[in-house]
Coordinates of C-alpha atoms in Angstrom, one line a residue:
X1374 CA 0.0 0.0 0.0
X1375 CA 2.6 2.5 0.7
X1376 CA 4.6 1.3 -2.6
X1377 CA 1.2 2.3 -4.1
X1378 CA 0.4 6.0 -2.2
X1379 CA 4.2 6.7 -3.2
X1380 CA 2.9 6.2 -7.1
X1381 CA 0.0 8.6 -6.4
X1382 CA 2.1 11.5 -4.8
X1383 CA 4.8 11.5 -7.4
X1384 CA 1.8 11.0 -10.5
X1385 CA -0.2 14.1 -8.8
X1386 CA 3.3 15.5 -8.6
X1387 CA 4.3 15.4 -12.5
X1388 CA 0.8 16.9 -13.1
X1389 CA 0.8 19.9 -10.7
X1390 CA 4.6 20.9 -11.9
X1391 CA 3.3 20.8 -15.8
X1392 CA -0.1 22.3 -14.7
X1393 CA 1.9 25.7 -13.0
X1394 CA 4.5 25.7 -16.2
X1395 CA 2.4 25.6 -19.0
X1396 CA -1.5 26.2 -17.9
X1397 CA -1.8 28.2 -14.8
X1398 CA -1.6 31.5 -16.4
X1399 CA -3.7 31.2 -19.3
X1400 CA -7.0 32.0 -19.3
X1401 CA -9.1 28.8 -20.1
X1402 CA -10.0 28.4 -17.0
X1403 CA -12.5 25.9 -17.7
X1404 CA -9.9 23.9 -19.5
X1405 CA -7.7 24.3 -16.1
X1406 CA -11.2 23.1 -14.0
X1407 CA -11.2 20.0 -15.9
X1408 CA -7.3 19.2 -16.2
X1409 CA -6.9 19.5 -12.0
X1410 CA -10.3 17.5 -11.1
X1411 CA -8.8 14.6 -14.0
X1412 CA -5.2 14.6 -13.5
X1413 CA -5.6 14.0 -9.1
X1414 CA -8.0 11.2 -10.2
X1415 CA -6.0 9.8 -12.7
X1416 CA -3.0 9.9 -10.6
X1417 CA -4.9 7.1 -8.5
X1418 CA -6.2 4.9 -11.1
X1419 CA -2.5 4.6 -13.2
X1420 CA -0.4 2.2 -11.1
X1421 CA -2.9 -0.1 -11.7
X1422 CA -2.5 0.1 -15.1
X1423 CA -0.5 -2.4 -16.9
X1424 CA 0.0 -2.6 -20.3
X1425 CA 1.3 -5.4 -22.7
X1426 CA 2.0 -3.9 -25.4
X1427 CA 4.6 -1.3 -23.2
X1428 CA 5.9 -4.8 -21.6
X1429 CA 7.1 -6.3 -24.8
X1430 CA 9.4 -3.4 -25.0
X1431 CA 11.5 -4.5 -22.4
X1432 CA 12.7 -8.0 -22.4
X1433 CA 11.3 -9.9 -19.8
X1434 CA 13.7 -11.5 -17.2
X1435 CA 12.8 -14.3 -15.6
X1436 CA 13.1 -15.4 -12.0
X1437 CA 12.6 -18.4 -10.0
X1438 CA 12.3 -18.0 -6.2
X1439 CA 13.2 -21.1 -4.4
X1440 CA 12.1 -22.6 -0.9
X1441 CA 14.6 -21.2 1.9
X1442 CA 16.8 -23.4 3.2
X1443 CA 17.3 -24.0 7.2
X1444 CA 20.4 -25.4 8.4
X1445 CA 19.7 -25.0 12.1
X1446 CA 16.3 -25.0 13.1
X1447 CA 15.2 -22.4 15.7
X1448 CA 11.9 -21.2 17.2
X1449 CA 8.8 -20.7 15.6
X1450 CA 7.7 -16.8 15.4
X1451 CA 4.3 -15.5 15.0
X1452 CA 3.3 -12.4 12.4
X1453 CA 4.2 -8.8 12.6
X1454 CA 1.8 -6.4 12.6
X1455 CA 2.3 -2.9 10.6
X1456 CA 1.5 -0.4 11.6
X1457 CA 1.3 1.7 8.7
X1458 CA -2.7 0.6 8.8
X1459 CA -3.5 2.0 12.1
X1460 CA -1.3 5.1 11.4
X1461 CA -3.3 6.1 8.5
X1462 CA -6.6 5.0 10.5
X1463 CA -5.6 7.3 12.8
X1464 CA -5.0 10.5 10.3
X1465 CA -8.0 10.2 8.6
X1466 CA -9.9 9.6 11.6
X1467 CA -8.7 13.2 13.0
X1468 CA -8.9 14.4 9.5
X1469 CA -12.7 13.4 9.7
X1470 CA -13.5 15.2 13.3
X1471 CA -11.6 18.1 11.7
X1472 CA -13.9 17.9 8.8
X1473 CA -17.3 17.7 10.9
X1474 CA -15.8 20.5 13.0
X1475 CA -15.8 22.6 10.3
X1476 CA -19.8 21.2 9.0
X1477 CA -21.1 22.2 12.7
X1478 CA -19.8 25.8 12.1
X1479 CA -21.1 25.9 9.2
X1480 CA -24.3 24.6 10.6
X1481 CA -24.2 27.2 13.3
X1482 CA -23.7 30.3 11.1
X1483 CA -26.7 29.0 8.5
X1484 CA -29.3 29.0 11.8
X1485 CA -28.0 32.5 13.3
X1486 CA -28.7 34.0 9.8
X1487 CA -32.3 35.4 7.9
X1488 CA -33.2 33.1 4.8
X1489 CA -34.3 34.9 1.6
X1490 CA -35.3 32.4 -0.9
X1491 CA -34.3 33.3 -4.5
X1492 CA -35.4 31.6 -7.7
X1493 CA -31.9 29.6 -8.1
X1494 CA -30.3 30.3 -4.5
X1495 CA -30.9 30.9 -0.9
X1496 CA -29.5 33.9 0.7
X1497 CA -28.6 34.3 4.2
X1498 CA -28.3 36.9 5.9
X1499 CA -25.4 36.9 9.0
X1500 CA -26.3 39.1 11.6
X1501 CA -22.9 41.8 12.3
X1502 CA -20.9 40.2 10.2
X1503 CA -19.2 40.9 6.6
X1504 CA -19.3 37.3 5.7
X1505 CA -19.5 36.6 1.9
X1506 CA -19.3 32.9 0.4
X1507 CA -21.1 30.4 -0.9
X1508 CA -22.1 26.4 -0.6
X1509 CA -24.0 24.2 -3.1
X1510 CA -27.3 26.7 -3.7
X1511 CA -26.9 29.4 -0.3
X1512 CA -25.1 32.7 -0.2
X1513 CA -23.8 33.4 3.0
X1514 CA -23.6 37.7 3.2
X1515 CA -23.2 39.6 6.3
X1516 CA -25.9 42.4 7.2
X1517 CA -23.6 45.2 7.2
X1518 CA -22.6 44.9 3.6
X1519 CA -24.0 47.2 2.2
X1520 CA -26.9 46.8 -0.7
X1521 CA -25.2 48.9 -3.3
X1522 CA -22.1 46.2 -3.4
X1523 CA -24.4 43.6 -2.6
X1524 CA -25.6 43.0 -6.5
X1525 CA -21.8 42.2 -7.4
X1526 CA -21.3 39.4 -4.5
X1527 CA -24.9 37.6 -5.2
X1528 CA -23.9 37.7 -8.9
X1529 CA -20.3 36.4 -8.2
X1530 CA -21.6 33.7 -6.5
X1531 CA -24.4 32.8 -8.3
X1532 CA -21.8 31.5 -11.2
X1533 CA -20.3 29.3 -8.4
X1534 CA -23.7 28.0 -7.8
X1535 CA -24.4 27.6 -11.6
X1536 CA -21.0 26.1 -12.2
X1537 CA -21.8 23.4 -9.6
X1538 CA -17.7 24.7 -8.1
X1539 CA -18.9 23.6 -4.1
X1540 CA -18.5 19.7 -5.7
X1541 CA -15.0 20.0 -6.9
X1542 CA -14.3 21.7 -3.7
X1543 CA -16.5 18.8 -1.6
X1544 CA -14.2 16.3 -4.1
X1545 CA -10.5 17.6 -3.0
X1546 CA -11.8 17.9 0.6
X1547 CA -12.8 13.9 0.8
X1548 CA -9.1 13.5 -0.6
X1549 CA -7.7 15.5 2.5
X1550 CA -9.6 13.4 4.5
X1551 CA -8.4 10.2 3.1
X1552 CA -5.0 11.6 1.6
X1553 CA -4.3 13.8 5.2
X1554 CA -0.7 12.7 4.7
X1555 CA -0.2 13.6 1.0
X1556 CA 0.5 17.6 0.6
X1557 CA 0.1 18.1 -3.3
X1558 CA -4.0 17.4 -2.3
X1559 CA -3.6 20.7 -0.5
X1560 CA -2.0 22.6 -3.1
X1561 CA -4.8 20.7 -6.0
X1562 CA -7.4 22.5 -3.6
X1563 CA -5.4 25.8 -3.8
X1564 CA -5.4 26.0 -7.4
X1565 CA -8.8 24.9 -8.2
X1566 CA -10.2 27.6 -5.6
X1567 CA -7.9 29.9 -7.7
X1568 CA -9.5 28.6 -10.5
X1569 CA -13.1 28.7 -9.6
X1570 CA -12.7 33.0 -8.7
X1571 CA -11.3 33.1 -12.1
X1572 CA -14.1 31.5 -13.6
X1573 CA -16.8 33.7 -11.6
X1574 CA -14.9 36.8 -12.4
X1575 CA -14.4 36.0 -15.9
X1576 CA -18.4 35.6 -15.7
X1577 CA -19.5 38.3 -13.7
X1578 CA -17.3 41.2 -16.0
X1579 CA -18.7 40.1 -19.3
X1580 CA -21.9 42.4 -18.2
X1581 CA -20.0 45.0 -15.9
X1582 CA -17.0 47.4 -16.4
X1583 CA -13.8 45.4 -15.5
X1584 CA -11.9 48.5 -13.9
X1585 CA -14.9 49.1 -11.6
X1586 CA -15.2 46.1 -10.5
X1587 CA -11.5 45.4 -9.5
X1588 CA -11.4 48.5 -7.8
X1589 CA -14.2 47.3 -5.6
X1590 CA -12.6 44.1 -4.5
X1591 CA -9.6 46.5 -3.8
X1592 CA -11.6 48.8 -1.8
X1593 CA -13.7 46.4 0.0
X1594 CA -12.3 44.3 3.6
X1595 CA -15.2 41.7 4.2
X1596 CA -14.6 39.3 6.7
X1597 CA -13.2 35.7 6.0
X1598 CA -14.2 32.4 7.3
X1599 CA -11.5 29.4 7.2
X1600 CA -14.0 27.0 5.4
X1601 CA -11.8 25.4 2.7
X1602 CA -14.9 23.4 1.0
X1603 CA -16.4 26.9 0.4
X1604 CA -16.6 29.6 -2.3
X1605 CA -15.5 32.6 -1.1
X1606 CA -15.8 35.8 -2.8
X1607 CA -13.1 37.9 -0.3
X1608 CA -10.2 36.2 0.6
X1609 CA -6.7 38.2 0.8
X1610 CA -4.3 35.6 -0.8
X1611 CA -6.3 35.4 -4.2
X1612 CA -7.5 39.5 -5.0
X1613 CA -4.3 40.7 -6.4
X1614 CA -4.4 37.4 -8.9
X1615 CA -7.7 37.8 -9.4
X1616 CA -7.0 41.4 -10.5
X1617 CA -4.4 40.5 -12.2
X1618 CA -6.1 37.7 -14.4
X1619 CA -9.4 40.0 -14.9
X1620 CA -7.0 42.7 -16.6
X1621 CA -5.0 39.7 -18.6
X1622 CA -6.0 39.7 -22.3
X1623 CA -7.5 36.3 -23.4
X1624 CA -5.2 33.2 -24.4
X1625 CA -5.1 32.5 -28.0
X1626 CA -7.1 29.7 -29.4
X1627 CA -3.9 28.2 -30.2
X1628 CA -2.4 27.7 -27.0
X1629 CA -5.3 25.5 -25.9
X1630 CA -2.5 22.6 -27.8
X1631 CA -0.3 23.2 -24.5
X1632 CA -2.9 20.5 -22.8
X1633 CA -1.2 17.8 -24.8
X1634 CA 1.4 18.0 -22.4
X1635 CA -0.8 15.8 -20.6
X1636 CA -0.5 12.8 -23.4
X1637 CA 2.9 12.2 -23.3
X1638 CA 2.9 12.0 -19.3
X1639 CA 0.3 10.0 -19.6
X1640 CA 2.3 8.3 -21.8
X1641 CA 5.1 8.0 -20.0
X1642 CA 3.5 7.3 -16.8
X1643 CA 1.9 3.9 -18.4
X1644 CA 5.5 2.8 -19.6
X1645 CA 6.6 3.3 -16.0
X1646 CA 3.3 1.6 -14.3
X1647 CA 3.5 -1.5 -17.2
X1648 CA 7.7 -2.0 -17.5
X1649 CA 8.3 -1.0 -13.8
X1650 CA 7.7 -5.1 -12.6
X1651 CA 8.0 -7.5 -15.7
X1652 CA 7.4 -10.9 -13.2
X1653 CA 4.1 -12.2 -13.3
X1654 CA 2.4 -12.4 -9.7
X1655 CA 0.1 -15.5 -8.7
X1656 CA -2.4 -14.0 -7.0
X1657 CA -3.8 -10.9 -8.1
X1658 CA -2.1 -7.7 -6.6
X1659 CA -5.9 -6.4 -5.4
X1660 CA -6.7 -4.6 -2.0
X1661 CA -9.7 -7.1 -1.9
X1662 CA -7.0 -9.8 -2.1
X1663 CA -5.1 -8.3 0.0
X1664 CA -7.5 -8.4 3.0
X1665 CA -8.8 -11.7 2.3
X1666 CA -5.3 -12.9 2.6
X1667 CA -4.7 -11.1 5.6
X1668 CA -7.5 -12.7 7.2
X1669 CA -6.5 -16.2 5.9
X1670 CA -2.8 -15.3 7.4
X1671 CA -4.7 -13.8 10.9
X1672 CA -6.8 -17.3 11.4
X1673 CA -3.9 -20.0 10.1
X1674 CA -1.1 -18.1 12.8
X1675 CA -3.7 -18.2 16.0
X1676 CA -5.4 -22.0 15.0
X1677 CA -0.9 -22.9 14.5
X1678 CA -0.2 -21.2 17.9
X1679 CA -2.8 -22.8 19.8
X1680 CA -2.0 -25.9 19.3
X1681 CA 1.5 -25.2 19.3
X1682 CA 0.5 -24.0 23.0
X1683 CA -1.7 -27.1 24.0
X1684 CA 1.2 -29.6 23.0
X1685 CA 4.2 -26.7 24.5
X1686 CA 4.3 -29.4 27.7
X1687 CA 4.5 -32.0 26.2
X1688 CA 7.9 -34.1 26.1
X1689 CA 7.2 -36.2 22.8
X1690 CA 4.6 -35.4 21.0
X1691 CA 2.7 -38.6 19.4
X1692 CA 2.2 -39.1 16.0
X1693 CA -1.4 -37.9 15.3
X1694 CA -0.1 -34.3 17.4
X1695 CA 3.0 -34.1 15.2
X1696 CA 0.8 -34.5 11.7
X1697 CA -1.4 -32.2 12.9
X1698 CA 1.1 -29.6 13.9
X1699 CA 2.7 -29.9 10.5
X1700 CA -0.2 -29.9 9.2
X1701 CA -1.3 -26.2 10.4
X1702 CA 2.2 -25.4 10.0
X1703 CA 1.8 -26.0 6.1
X1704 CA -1.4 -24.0 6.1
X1705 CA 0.4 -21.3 7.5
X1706 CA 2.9 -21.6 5.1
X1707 CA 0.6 -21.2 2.0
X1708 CA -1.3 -18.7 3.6
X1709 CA 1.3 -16.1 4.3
X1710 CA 3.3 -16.4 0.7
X1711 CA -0.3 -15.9 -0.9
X1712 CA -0.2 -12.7 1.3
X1713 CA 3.5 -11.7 0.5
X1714 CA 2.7 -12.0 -3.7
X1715 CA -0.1 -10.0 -2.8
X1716 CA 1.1 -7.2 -1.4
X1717 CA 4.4 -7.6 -2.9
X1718 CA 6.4 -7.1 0.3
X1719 CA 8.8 -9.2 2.4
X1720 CA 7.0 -10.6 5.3
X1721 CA 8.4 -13.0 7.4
X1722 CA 6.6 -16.5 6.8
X1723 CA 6.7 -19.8 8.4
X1724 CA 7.9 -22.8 6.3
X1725 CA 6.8 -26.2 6.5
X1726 CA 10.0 -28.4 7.9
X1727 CA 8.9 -31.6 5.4
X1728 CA 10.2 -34.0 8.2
X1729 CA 9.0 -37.3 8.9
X1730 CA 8.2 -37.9 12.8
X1731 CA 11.5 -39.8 13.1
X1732 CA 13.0 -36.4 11.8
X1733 CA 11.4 -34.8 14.4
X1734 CA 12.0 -37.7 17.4
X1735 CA 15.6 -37.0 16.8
X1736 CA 15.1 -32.8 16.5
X1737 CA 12.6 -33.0 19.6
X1738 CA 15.5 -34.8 21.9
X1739 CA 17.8 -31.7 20.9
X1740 CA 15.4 -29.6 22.1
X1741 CA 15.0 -27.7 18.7
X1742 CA 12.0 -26.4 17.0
X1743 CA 12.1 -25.2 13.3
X1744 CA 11.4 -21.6 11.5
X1745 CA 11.7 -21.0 8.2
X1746 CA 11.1 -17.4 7.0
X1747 CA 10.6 -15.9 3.8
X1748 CA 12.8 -12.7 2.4
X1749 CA 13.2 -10.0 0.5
X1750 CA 13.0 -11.8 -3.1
X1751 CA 9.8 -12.8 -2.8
X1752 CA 8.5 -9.8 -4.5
X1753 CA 11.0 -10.5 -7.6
X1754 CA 10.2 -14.1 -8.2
X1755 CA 8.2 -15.2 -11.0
X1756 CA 6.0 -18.5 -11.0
X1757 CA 7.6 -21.0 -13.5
X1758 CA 5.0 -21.5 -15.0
X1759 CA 6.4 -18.7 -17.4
X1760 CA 9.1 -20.7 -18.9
X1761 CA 7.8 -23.8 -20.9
X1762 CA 10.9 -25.7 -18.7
X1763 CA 12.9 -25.2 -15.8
X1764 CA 16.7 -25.1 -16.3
X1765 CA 17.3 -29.8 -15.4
X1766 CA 19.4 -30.8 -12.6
X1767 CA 21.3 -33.9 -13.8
X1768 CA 19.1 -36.0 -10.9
X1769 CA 16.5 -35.0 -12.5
X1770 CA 16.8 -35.8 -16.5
X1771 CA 14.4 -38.7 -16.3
X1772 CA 11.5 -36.6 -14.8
X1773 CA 8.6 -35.5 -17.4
X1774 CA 6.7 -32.9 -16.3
X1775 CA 7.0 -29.2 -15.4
X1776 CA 5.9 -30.1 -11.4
X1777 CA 8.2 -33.1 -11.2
X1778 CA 10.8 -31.2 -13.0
X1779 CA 11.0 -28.5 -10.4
X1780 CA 10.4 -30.1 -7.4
X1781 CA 13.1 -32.4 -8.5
X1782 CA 15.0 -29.1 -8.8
X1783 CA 14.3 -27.8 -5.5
X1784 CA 15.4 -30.7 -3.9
X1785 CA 18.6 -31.2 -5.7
X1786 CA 19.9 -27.4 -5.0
X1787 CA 18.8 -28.0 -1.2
X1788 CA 20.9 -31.2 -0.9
X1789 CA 23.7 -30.2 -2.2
X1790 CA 24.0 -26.9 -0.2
X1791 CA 23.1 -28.8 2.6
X1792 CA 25.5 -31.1 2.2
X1793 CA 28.5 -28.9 0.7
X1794 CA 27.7 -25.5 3.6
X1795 CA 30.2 -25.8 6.2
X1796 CA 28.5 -23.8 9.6
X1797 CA 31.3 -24.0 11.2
X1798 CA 32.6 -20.6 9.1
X1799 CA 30.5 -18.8 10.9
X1800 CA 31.5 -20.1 14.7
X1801 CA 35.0 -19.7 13.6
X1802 CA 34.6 -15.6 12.8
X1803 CA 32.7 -15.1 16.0
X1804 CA 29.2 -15.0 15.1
X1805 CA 26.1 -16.3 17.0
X1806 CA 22.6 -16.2 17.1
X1807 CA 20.2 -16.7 13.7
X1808 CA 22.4 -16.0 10.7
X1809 CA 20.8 -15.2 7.2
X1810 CA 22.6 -15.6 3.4
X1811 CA 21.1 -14.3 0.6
X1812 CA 22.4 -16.4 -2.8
X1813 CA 21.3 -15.0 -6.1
X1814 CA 22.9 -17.3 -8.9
X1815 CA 21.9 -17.7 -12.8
X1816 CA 21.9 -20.6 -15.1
X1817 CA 22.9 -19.5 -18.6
X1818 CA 21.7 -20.2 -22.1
X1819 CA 24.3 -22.8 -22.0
X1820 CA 23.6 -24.7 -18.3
X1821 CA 26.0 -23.3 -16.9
X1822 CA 26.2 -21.3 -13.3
X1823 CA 27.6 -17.9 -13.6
X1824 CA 26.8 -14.3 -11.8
X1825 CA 26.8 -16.0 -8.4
X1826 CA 26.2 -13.3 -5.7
X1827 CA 25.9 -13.6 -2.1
X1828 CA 25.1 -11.2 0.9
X1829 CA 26.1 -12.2 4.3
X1830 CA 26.8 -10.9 7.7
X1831 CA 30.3 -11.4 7.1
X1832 CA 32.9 -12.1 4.1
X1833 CA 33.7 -15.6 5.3
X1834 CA 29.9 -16.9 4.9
X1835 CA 30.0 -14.9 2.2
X1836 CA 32.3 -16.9 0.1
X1837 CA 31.4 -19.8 1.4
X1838 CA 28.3 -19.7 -0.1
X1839 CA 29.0 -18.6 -3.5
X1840 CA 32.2 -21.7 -3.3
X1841 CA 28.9 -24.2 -2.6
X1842 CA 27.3 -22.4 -5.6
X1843 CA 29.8 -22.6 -8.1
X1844 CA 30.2 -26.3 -7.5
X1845 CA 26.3 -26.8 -8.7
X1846 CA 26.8 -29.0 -11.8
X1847 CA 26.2 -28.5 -15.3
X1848 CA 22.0 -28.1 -16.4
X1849 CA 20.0 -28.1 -18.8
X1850 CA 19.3 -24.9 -19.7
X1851 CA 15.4 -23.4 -19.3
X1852 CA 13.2 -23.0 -22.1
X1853 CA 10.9 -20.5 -23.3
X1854 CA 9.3 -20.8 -26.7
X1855 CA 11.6 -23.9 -27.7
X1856 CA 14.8 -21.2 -27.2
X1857 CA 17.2 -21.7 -24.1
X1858 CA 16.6 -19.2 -21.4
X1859 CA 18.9 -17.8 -19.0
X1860 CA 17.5 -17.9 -15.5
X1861 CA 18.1 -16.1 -12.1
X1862 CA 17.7 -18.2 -9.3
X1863 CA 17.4 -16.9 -5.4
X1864 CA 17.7 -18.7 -2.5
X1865 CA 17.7 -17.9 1.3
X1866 CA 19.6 -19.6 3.8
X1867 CA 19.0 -19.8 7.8
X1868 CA 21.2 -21.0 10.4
X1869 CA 21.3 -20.7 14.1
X1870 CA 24.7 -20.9 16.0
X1871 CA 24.2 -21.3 19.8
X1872 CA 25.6 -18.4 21.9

C-alpha cells in the first residue's frame, strides 16, 4: 500500500509541476477546472494500469524463487503487525472530526442567519458580520454589507452556484480526509479555488465594467471564514491574482494545444506503471486480495499457535499431534506467501520443515523447534509456469513434467548446499545467534552457473556460499518458446549458532 500511495504523490506530482509551467496563467480556465479535477483522479487509477503492449518493449527476465533453506532450526515466530494501517486509521480519523468540525460551524452560522429564498439560491443573511461565500445553492452575506455592493457578490456567486464549483471543492476535501498525509492534495485544492474566482470573475465582468469592479474588490475588507470546502468571494491571498487575471488579455485559441502536455505524461507514466515489474504475480495484486489474505494469514497463525500451545508441555509429542502440527504449520505456510505475492512485500513467513516424525524424534530430543522465513526476493520471483521448462538438474533428466521437474529441482539445489555448507565458518569468525545468506545465482543459455552473488553478515559466509554455488553441476538450460533461457535463481539460507 505504501509502494502504491508513493505512485499517487509523485503522479499528482508530475501533473501539478506541468499544470503551473504551462496552464496556470492562461486564461481557459474551464480547461484548467477540468485538467486539475482529471489529472488528481488519474493519478490514482494509473499504477494499476498495466500494459502489454509497453511490456514487450522491455525483455522480460525471468526469475525463479526457491524454498529457503534452514540449516539450524530455531523457534517458531508469530506475524508482525504494521503499523502503517492503524497510522493512517488514525490520520483520517482526525482528519474526519476536523472535517465535521468545520460542518457544525457551518451549521451554526446557517441557523443565526435570515433566509431569503431566491429563484436559483438561498440567501442568508449573517447578523454583524461581513461574511461573503457560498455552498451548493446558499449565499452566505453579512448584514452590514451594504446593498449597493451587494448585486456584485450575489452575482459572483451565483456563477459558483451555476457552475456546480462547491462539488470540486467537496471532491479535494474527501481527498484531505483520506490523503491527510499527501501535501500536493492541498495545493490541488489551492489552485482549483484559484480557479473557480477566475471562472466567476471571468463571468461576472462580461456584463460590468472590468476596472470598476476590481477596484471594488480593492476597496472592500469583508470578513473571512476558514472554510476550505467553500466559495468565497473575499479572501486576501487570491484579489491581487484575481485582479491581475481580470486585466489579462485572453489566451489564443492556439495555446489550448499546451494540454497535450498531458498525453505524453500519460504516456510516460503507463510505460513506468507496465515496465516497472515485468514478473508475473500468482495471486492478483488487489486490496480485496489483500485483506482476504490477511484474514486467511490472521486465522492460520492463531489455529498454528494454539495448538502449538496445548502440546508446549508435552515431552514427545505422538504421531497424530505431530501431523497435525505440521499440518497447520503448512497452512500457514501457504497462507502467508499468498499474502506476500499480494502485497508484494517481504514478510516474514513460516515454512513447513517436510520432516517425517523420526526427523522430528531425533530434532525433539535436541530440544529444537524449526522456523523457516521468507525474504526480500519474494516480490521479484516469478512462478515457472512462465518458462515452458525449468533449467534440469542432472538427478533430474528422467523426470517428465513441469511439477516433477522442479520439485526435482528444489530438492537437488537443497541437498547439495546442505551437504557442501560448512557452519562452522561462521562459529569460527565469531558470530552467533540466527544467521541469514542471501544467494542469487543464474543458469545460462548454456547450463551453466555464472553471476553467483551472495550477501552475508560477514565475508567468510560470504564466500562460502558462493564456493557451494559454483560447484552446482552442469544443467540443462530453461526453455521459453523452444529457445534456451537464462534464469536467475534466489535462494535464502538460515542457520542458528548457539551463543
Amino acid at each position: 500500500m505504501i509502494t502504491y500511495f508513493i505512485k499517487v504523490v509523485a503522479f499528482q506530482l508530475l501533473f501539478l509541476l506541468s499544470y503551473d509551467l504551462f496552464l496556470k496563467k492562461e486564461t481557459f480556465f474551464n480547461w484548467n477546472r477540468v485538467y486539475l479535477i482529471f489529472s488528481s483522479l488519474i493519478a490514482f487509477v494509473l499504477p494499476f494500469i498495466k500494459l502489454e503492449s509497453f511490456q514487450n518493449v522491455v525483455p522480460q527476465e525471468y526469475i525463479i524463487l526457491l524454498p529457503e533453506i534452514v540449516l539450524t532450526p530455531e523457534k517458531a515466530v508469530a506475524t508482525i503487525e504494521p503499523t502503517w494501517n492503524w497510522f493512517l486509521i488514525v490520520g483520517i480519523a482526525v482528519s474526519s472530526l476536523l472535517f465535521i468540525y468545520k460542518i457544525v460551524q457551518l451549521a451554526t452560522l446557517r441557523f443565526k442567519g435570515r433566509f431569503v429564498k431566491r429563484e436559483q439560491y438561498t440567501v442568508i443573511i449573517i447578523p454583524k458580520s461581513t461574511l461573503a461565500f457560498s455552498i451548493f445553492n446558499y449565499v452566505f452575506v453579512g448584514e452590514e454589507i451594504e446593498e449597493a455592493k451587494l448585486e456584485d457578490i450575489l452575482s459572483h456567486e451565483l456563477v459558483h452556484i451555476r457552475e456546480k464549483h462547491s462539488l470540486d471543492l467537496l471532491y479535494f476535501e474527501l481527498l484531505r480526509i483520506l490523503c491527510w498525509f499527501n501535501p500536493l492534495v492541498y495545493i490541488y485544492q489551492k489552485r482549483i479555488s484559484e480557479v473557480h474566482e477566475y471562472i466567476a470573475d471571468a463571468a461576472v465582468v462580461r456584463n460590468k465594467d472590468k476596472s470598476d469592479y476590481y477596484e471594488k474588490l480593492l476597496a472592500e475588507v469583508f470578513q473571512t471564514q476558514q472554510f476550505s470546502f467553500t466559495n468565497q468571494f473575499f479572501k486576501h491571498s487570491l484579489i491581487k491574482k484575481r485582479i491581475i487575471m481580470l486585466t489579462k488579455q485572453k489566451s489564443r485559441q492556439i495555446l489550448k494545444l499546451k494540454y497535450l502536455v498531458l498525453v505524453p505524461m500519460l504516456i510516460l507514466s503507463l510505460v513506468y506503471t507496465s515496465c516497472e515489474d515485468t514478473t508475473v504475480s500468482e495471486v492478483e495484486n488487489t486490496e480485496a486480495n489483500v485483506e482476504k489474505m490477511s484474514a486467511k494469514v490472521a486465522q492460520a497463525v492463531e489455529d498454528f499457535n494454539a495448538y502449538s500451545e496445548s502440546v508446549k508441555g508435552v515431552e514427545m509429542m505422538t504421531k497424530e499431534q505431530y501431523t497435525k502440527l505440521g499440518d497447520l504449520s503448512k497452512q500457514l505456510f501457504e497462507s502467508r506467501r499468498e499474502l506476500a505475492i499480494a502485497k508484494g512485500e517481504e514478510p516474514e513467513v513460516l515454512h513447513a520443515n517436510g520432516w517425517n516424525y523420526d526427523d522430528y524424534v531425533v530434532a525433539r530430543k535436541k530440544s529444537i523447534q524449526e522456523n523457516v522465513t521468507y525474504d526480500e526476493f519474494e516480490k521479484e520471483a516469478v512462478s515457472s509456469k512462465d518458462l515452458d521448462k525449468v533449467p534440469v538438474h542432472p538427478n533430474c533428466e528422467g523426470k517428465v513434467s513441469q511439477n516433477e521437474l522442479k520439485e526435482c529441482l528444489n530438492i537437488s539445489i537443497q541437498k547439495h548446499i546442505m551437504q557442501n555448507f560448512d557452519v562452522k565458518r561462521a562459529e569460527s569468525v565469531g558470530l552467533v545467534g540466527r544467521q541469514r545468506i542471501i544467494i542469487k545465482f543464474m543458469i545460462d543459455k548454456n547450463g551453466d552457473v555464472s553471476n553467483v552473488l551472495a550477501r552475508a553478515p560477514h565475508p567468510a559466509l560470504k564466500d562460502e556460499a558462493e564456493k557451494v554455488i559454483n560447484t552446482l553441476p552442469k544443467f540443462k538450460p530453461g526453455m521459453k518458446d523452444g529457445k534456451p533461457k537464462s534464469v536467475k535463481f534466489a535462494i535464502p539460507i538460515v542457520f542458528q549458532i548457539e551463543e
